[in-house]
């Protein structure tokens, strides 16, 4: 089938401001939007810039706004997103655009690093593995799936309004450790998240959960962190 | 003016191998990691099924069994001392990962859960053994995340989205690398005492592949240009279960949990070929059996694919037939294999819980690569001479622990064991060595010249068209089945593509985030590696592991129980070196 891709373009070496360009490509309905973008890049206009690697929704490189919603281009199938044969593609919002679909991810990763995204356990490690019951392991399973794609954070109205807000992805990452029975820094992370630009900026709008390509219950995780802060109990 | 940096130790690549090396090296010397992808985008994150170690958490197991299985799986081409190191150290490595916080699945009593995987056996009963430690079917994701988290904790220095274009090898020693900063197009010279290459695989020379777009073999190609050899390049693994046409991997963990192959007649055909291990036979064998079925008209509807069936009732029926008391249900499978079930749903529109999944073999893993010692030191030739200050680990390296065919789960083991050994060894070296002088401007100029040539090339050929032709050619002539005549044709064709590559044209002449330019440069690397792959395959006149020559269908231990080493100095040259054998004598491979 033929589809039209409307892509928001910006080349910092040429353009003063972004503009839209349209391309018509021949694709299969079951192709990925990423395939269509490659078709443009490889056969019509090599200057189109985007990040991508794995092409099956695991590396987290190609978050973009497709028909107004954040998705991974490699996980969005043409048949599911094309509206009357048209697909609009633009960079994710809330991070500085560097070129075409590429944004500066550093502010996003700075928030991630701020919540101590690593296991802290100061006891001398045992000879073998630390034990963890299947129930304790299941407690934080959902948030271990995060691939740091930024679909959630860049769909969040609170983040758009204020870039200092840590954002849902960083809270998801904090949740992964706070609720890990082996970790000992939960309280410190909670303290970080109780600051003005922490978890309370979340207005529970659920955009993030809808955007997450890994199906993580983002808003639920945020709620659990809020609950831990409110009650002072991690469980 | 190029930017200039100096570090005792440099790690190129931020996948499992690179991060493991960086964690260990940075404990004692000034270290930096350079990666063309943001670290968590590395392909290690896509690894699904597991990482093997003879923990014996669920049943009797021994590292010696793991070693024997690895060597037999590798069709006796593995260097056995290296395999023994890997399988022995795998146990501590997995424990180390757990201590770092890796969220492994757990047994009821809280220990690391393990599952069955192809070719891993109880050496006494010959039956599959539970050896693969896993976190659902995202084990690689969890390894990559955990190692990166530890790097943040330890404050490791990163140069993210910097692409290395040249390795400064001169007079038998390495003094660093030249990289381009993707965001700006600026050239950076990194001067080092020790450099470790961990850039992963290079499967993008094939069309149907499980490999990421970024796996283009940049560094092995750079070393070839610098006059260094590559080892065992003819051995590339085709994983039996790629999603039909797309090549996206469905982990062997599916079969570890009981899934079976089914042909167009509804038969579980692996039972016919490999009566003991059946669907859990090693990958090279399964891939050939699938094509055998297809060739004999038993593909699905006579077409070029078969089914991977993991509907619970089918799994349970064959468990019962095999006398295995285990039973599964939909809930259990969704817990154990959530990602691959989703892949089938998203990309094929097939629900594996209620429908069989169309699959075909997919180009997956490079057994060959940069030759190294057991401490990740890069070898300059077949005599064991090393390149001072140069190291390699992970999929890009050839130690060789995988021989002619890697067993599932053994790459992740390789990454952590040899990544760590390499990191420790390079730091020891850097501590006592001093910086060798380099000519920064000349180094930068040479690196930049490679890119400028492409930027300014005013031909008519589109790089994407050449790449497409290369990939189709490799699928066709340098795939699961090979012949001498086909390989000769492939080499001629690749050389033709190389000539056309000299006449390319790109659209983007800019500097900032010029992915048009970098893709074109990467294509040059794929063409180099494709040529040496086909050439080594032509040289090896036998069939062993993943390398199957229809004109030489037998393994030939008399003439070919040896590793190939290929050079490209003007013209191609293959030499060889013996396989190191400790205690496992070559025998016929039956399962
Ligand atoms: C789908 C899939 C599933 C798999 N499942 C398993 C499994 O269950 N068990 C198992 O043992 N193995 C598995 N494997 C194999 C295993 O995942 C890989 O072999 C392994 O992860 C490779 O790791 P690495 O560290 O060597 O390289 P990678 O993780 O590929 O990392 C390469 C790094 O090099 C960098 N790089 C590359 N070129 C350059 C350059 N020019 N300049 C700078 N940086 C560069 C990249 O940015 C990246 O950081 C699987 C592989 C695939 C594809
Ligand atoms: S639920 Fe909270 S974090 Fe998520 S989008 Fe809404 S405000 Fe943002
Ligand atoms: S929570 Fe989901 S959307 Fe947010 S970064 Fe992680 S994977 Fe992406
Ligand atoms: S390319 Fe990896 S997530 Fe889309």
Short mmCIF file of N, CA and C in Angstrom, two decimals, chain B residues 128-216:
data_model
loop_
_atom_site.label_atom_id
_atom_site.label_comp_id
_atom_site.label_asym_id
_atom_site.label_seq_id
_atom_site.Cartn_x
_atom_site.Cartn_y
_atom_site.Cartn_z
N UNK B 128 18.55 -33.36 28.92
CA UNK B 128 18.73 -31.93 29.18
C UNK B 128 18.85 -31.63 30.67
N UNK B 129 19.66 -30.65 31.00
CA UNK B 129 19.84 -30.27 32.40
C UNK B 129 19.44 -28.81 32.57
N UNK B 130 18.95 -28.46 33.76
CA UNK B 130 18.56 -27.06 34.02
C UNK B 130 19.78 -26.27 34.45
N UNK B 131 20.32 -25.47 33.50
CA UNK B 131 21.57 -24.77 33.75
C UNK B 131 21.47 -23.27 33.45
N UNK B 132 20.47 -22.89 32.68
CA UNK B 132 20.38 -21.49 32.22
C UNK B 132 19.71 -20.62 33.29
N UNK B 133 20.49 -19.75 33.94
CA UNK B 133 19.96 -18.80 34.91
C UNK B 133 19.28 -17.69 34.11
N UNK B 134 18.12 -17.22 34.60
CA UNK B 134 17.38 -16.30 33.75
C UNK B 134 16.54 -15.32 34.57
N UNK B 135 16.19 -14.23 33.90
CA UNK B 135 15.20 -13.29 34.41
C UNK B 135 14.14 -13.24 33.32
N UNK B 136 13.07 -14.00 33.52
CA UNK B 136 12.04 -14.20 32.48
C UNK B 136 12.73 -14.43 31.14
N UNK B 137 12.30 -13.75 30.08
CA UNK B 137 13.02 -13.87 28.80
C UNK B 137 13.64 -12.52 28.45
N UNK B 138 14.14 -11.85 29.49
CA UNK B 138 14.87 -10.61 29.26
C UNK B 138 16.16 -10.61 30.07
N UNK B 139 16.84 -11.74 30.04
CA UNK B 139 18.07 -11.89 30.83
C UNK B 139 19.13 -10.88 30.39
N UNK B 140 19.27 -10.68 29.09
CA UNK B 140 20.27 -9.75 28.58
C UNK B 140 19.95 -8.32 28.99
N UNK B 141 18.69 -7.97 28.92
CA UNK B 141 18.23 -6.65 29.36
C UNK B 141 18.66 -6.43 30.81
N UNK B 142 18.44 -7.43 31.65
CA UNK B 142 18.75 -7.27 33.06
C UNK B 142 20.26 -7.22 33.28
N UNK B 143 21.02 -7.97 32.50
CA UNK B 143 22.49 -7.91 32.63
C UNK B 143 22.98 -6.52 32.23
N UNK B 144 22.50 -6.05 31.09
CA UNK B 144 22.95 -4.74 30.60
C UNK B 144 22.58 -3.63 31.59
N UNK B 145 21.33 -3.66 32.06
CA UNK B 145 20.89 -2.64 33.02
C UNK B 145 21.73 -2.71 34.28
N UNK B 146 21.91 -3.91 34.80
CA UNK B 146 22.63 -4.06 36.07
C UNK B 146 24.07 -3.56 35.94
N UNK B 147 24.74 -3.94 34.86
CA UNK B 147 26.13 -3.51 34.71
C UNK B 147 26.21 -1.99 34.53
N UNK B 148 25.26 -1.43 33.78
CA UNK B 148 25.28 0.02 33.60
C UNK B 148 25.00 0.73 34.92
N UNK B 149 24.06 0.19 35.70
CA UNK B 149 23.77 0.77 37.02
C UNK B 149 25.03 0.80 37.88
N UNK B 150 25.78 -0.31 37.83
CA UNK B 150 27.01 -0.36 38.62
C UNK B 150 28.03 0.66 38.12
N UNK B 151 28.06 0.87 36.82
CA UNK B 151 28.98 1.87 36.27
C UNK B 151 28.61 3.27 36.76
N UNK B 152 27.31 3.55 36.87
CA UNK B 152 26.88 4.85 37.40
C UNK B 152 27.32 4.96 38.85
N UNK B 153 27.09 3.89 39.60
CA UNK B 153 27.46 3.88 41.01
C UNK B 153 28.96 4.14 41.16
N UNK B 154 29.73 3.55 40.27
CA UNK B 154 31.19 3.65 40.36
C UNK B 154 31.74 4.86 39.61
N UNK B 155 30.85 5.66 39.03
CA UNK B 155 31.29 6.88 38.36
C UNK B 155 32.22 6.66 37.18
N UNK B 156 31.96 5.67 36.39
CA UNK B 156 32.78 5.39 35.21
C UNK B 156 32.56 6.50 34.17
N UNK B 157 33.61 6.89 33.47
CA UNK B 157 33.51 7.94 32.45
C UNK B 157 33.00 7.36 31.12
N UNK B 158 32.00 8.02 30.55
CA UNK B 158 31.45 7.55 29.26
C UNK B 158 31.52 8.61 28.19
N UNK B 159 31.82 8.20 26.99
CA UNK B 159 31.65 9.04 25.80
C UNK B 159 30.55 8.37 24.98
N UNK B 160 29.32 8.79 25.24
CA UNK B 160 28.17 8.16 24.57
C UNK B 160 27.95 8.77 23.20
N UNK B 161 27.56 7.95 22.26
CA UNK B 161 27.30 8.37 20.89
C UNK B 161 28.56 8.98 20.25
N UNK B 162 29.65 8.29 20.50
CA UNK B 162 30.92 8.54 19.83
C UNK B 162 31.22 7.27 19.03
N UNK B 163 31.50 7.40 17.75
CA UNK B 163 31.74 6.21 16.94
C UNK B 163 33.22 6.11 16.58
N UNK B 164 33.82 4.98 16.96
CA UNK B 164 35.24 4.78 16.66
C UNK B 164 35.40 4.41 15.19
N UNK B 165 36.33 5.11 14.51
CA UNK B 165 36.53 4.82 13.09
C UNK B 165 37.92 4.26 12.79
N UNK B 166 38.82 4.33 13.77
CA UNK B 166 40.15 3.78 13.52
C UNK B 166 40.80 3.38 14.83
N UNK B 167 41.64 2.37 14.78
CA UNK B 167 42.38 1.90 15.94
C UNK B 167 43.85 2.17 15.66
N UNK B 168 44.51 2.84 16.60
CA UNK B 168 45.89 3.27 16.35
C UNK B 168 46.88 2.14 16.64
N UNK B 169 46.96 1.22 15.69
CA UNK B 169 47.90 0.11 15.82
C UNK B 169 49.12 0.42 14.96
N UNK B 170 50.27 0.38 15.61
CA UNK B 170 51.52 0.71 14.93
C UNK B 170 52.64 -0.07 15.55
N UNK B 171 53.51 -0.60 14.76
CA UNK B 171 54.67 -1.34 15.26
C UNK B 171 54.29 -2.35 16.34
N UNK B 172 53.24 -3.08 16.08
CA UNK B 172 52.87 -4.15 17.00
C UNK B 172 52.29 -3.70 18.33
N UNK B 173 51.84 -2.46 18.41
CA UNK B 173 51.24 -2.00 19.67
C UNK B 173 50.06 -1.08 19.36
N UNK B 174 49.14 -0.98 20.33
CA UNK B 174 47.98 -0.12 20.14
C UNK B 174 48.07 1.08 21.08
N UNK B 175 47.81 2.26 20.55
CA UNK B 175 47.94 3.48 21.34
C UNK B 175 46.64 4.26 21.47
N UNK B 176 45.54 3.63 21.14
CA UNK B 176 44.27 4.33 21.30
C UNK B 176 43.41 4.22 20.06
N UNK B 177 42.44 5.14 19.97
CA UNK B 177 41.50 5.09 18.86
C UNK B 177 41.17 6.50 18.38
N UNK B 178 40.58 6.57 17.20
CA UNK B 178 40.06 7.83 16.69
C UNK B 178 38.54 7.66 16.59
N UNK B 179 37.79 8.65 17.08
CA UNK B 179 36.34 8.55 17.07
C UNK B 179 35.72 9.84 16.56
N UNK B 180 34.51 9.71 16.06
CA UNK B 180 33.76 10.89 15.65
C UNK B 180 32.60 11.08 16.63
N UNK B 181 32.45 12.31 17.10
CA UNK B 181 31.34 12.62 18.01
C UNK B 181 30.11 12.82 17.14
N UNK B 182 29.12 11.95 17.28
CA UNK B 182 28.01 11.95 16.33
C UNK B 182 27.22 13.26 16.36
N UNK B 183 27.07 13.83 17.53
CA UNK B 183 26.26 15.05 17.63
C UNK B 183 26.87 16.23 16.88
N UNK B 184 28.20 16.25 16.78
CA UNK B 184 28.85 17.42 16.17
C UNK B 184 29.61 17.08 14.89
N UNK B 185 29.99 15.83 14.73
CA UNK B 185 30.83 15.46 13.60
C UNK B 185 32.30 15.72 13.85
N UNK B 186 32.63 16.15 15.07
CA UNK B 186 34.03 16.43 15.39
C UNK B 186 34.83 15.15 15.57
N UNK B 187 36.13 15.25 15.22
CA UNK B 187 37.03 14.11 15.40
C UNK B 187 37.72 14.21 16.76
N UNK B 188 37.77 13.10 17.46
CA UNK B 188 38.45 13.04 18.75
C UNK B 188 39.53 11.96 18.70
N UNK B 189 40.70 12.30 19.22
CA UNK B 189 41.76 11.29 19.33
C UNK B 189 41.84 10.87 20.79
N UNK B 190 41.71 9.57 21.02
CA UNK B 190 41.82 9.02 22.37
C UNK B 190 43.15 8.28 22.47
N UNK B 191 44.02 8.80 23.30
CA UNK B 191 45.34 8.22 23.48
C UNK B 191 45.30 7.33 24.72
N UNK B 192 45.75 6.09 24.60
CA UNK B 192 45.65 5.19 25.75
C UNK B 192 46.86 4.28 25.82
N UNK B 193 47.01 3.68 27.00
CA UNK B 193 48.02 2.63 27.14
C UNK B 193 47.41 1.29 26.74
N UNK B 194 46.17 1.10 27.15
CA UNK B 194 45.50 -0.17 26.86
C UNK B 194 44.12 0.12 26.29
N UNK B 195 43.74 -0.63 25.25
CA UNK B 195 42.44 -0.44 24.59
C UNK B 195 41.76 -1.80 24.48
N UNK B 196 40.50 -1.87 24.90
CA UNK B 196 39.76 -3.13 24.79
C UNK B 196 38.58 -2.94 23.85
N UNK B 197 38.48 -3.81 22.87
CA UNK B 197 37.40 -3.74 21.88
C UNK B 197 36.28 -4.69 22.29
N UNK B 198 35.07 -4.16 22.42
CA UNK B 198 33.92 -4.98 22.82
C UNK B 198 32.71 -4.51 22.03
N UNK B 199 32.84 -4.56 20.71
CA UNK B 199 31.81 -3.95 19.86
C UNK B 199 30.76 -4.94 19.35
N UNK B 200 30.76 -6.16 19.87
CA UNK B 200 29.67 -7.07 19.55
C UNK B 200 29.75 -7.67 18.16
N UNK B 201 28.60 -8.15 17.69
CA UNK B 201 28.56 -8.95 16.45
C UNK B 201 28.51 -8.10 15.19
N UNK B 202 28.32 -8.80 14.06
CA UNK B 202 28.28 -8.10 12.77
C UNK B 202 27.32 -8.79 11.80
N UNK B 203 26.14 -9.16 12.33
CA UNK B 203 25.18 -9.93 11.55
C UNK B 203 24.43 -9.15 10.49
N UNK B 204 24.69 -7.84 10.40
CA UNK B 204 23.93 -7.06 9.42
C UNK B 204 24.38 -7.29 7.98
N UNK B 205 25.32 -8.19 7.78
CA UNK B 205 25.63 -8.53 6.38
C UNK B 205 24.60 -9.50 5.81
N UNK B 206 23.75 -10.07 6.67
CA UNK B 206 22.66 -10.92 6.19
C UNK B 206 21.34 -10.16 6.26
N UNK B 207 20.38 -10.62 5.47
CA UNK B 207 19.08 -9.95 5.44
C UNK B 207 18.21 -10.42 6.59
N UNK B 208 18.03 -11.73 6.68
CA UNK B 208 17.21 -12.26 7.77
C UNK B 208 18.13 -12.47 8.96
N UNK B 209 18.03 -11.60 9.95
CA UNK B 209 18.96 -11.66 11.08
C UNK B 209 18.29 -11.17 12.35
N UNK B 210 18.78 -11.68 13.45
CA UNK B 210 18.31 -11.23 14.77
C UNK B 210 19.12 -10.01 15.23
N UNK B 211 20.08 -9.60 14.41
CA UNK B 211 21.01 -8.56 14.84
C UNK B 211 20.47 -7.16 14.60
N UNK B 212 20.93 -6.22 15.44
CA UNK B 212 20.50 -4.84 15.37
C UNK B 212 21.11 -4.14 14.16
N UNK B 213 20.48 -3.05 13.75
CA UNK B 213 21.02 -2.24 12.65
C UNK B 213 22.45 -1.80 12.93
N UNK B 214 22.78 -1.66 14.21
CA UNK B 214 24.10 -1.12 14.56
C UNK B 214 25.21 -2.16 14.52
N UNK B 215 24.87 -3.42 14.30
CA UNK B 215 25.91 -4.46 14.36
C UNK B 215 26.58 -4.62 13.00
N UNK B 216 27.55 -3.74 12.75
CA UNK B 216 28.15 -3.64 11.43
C UNK B 216 29.65 -3.93 11.42
#
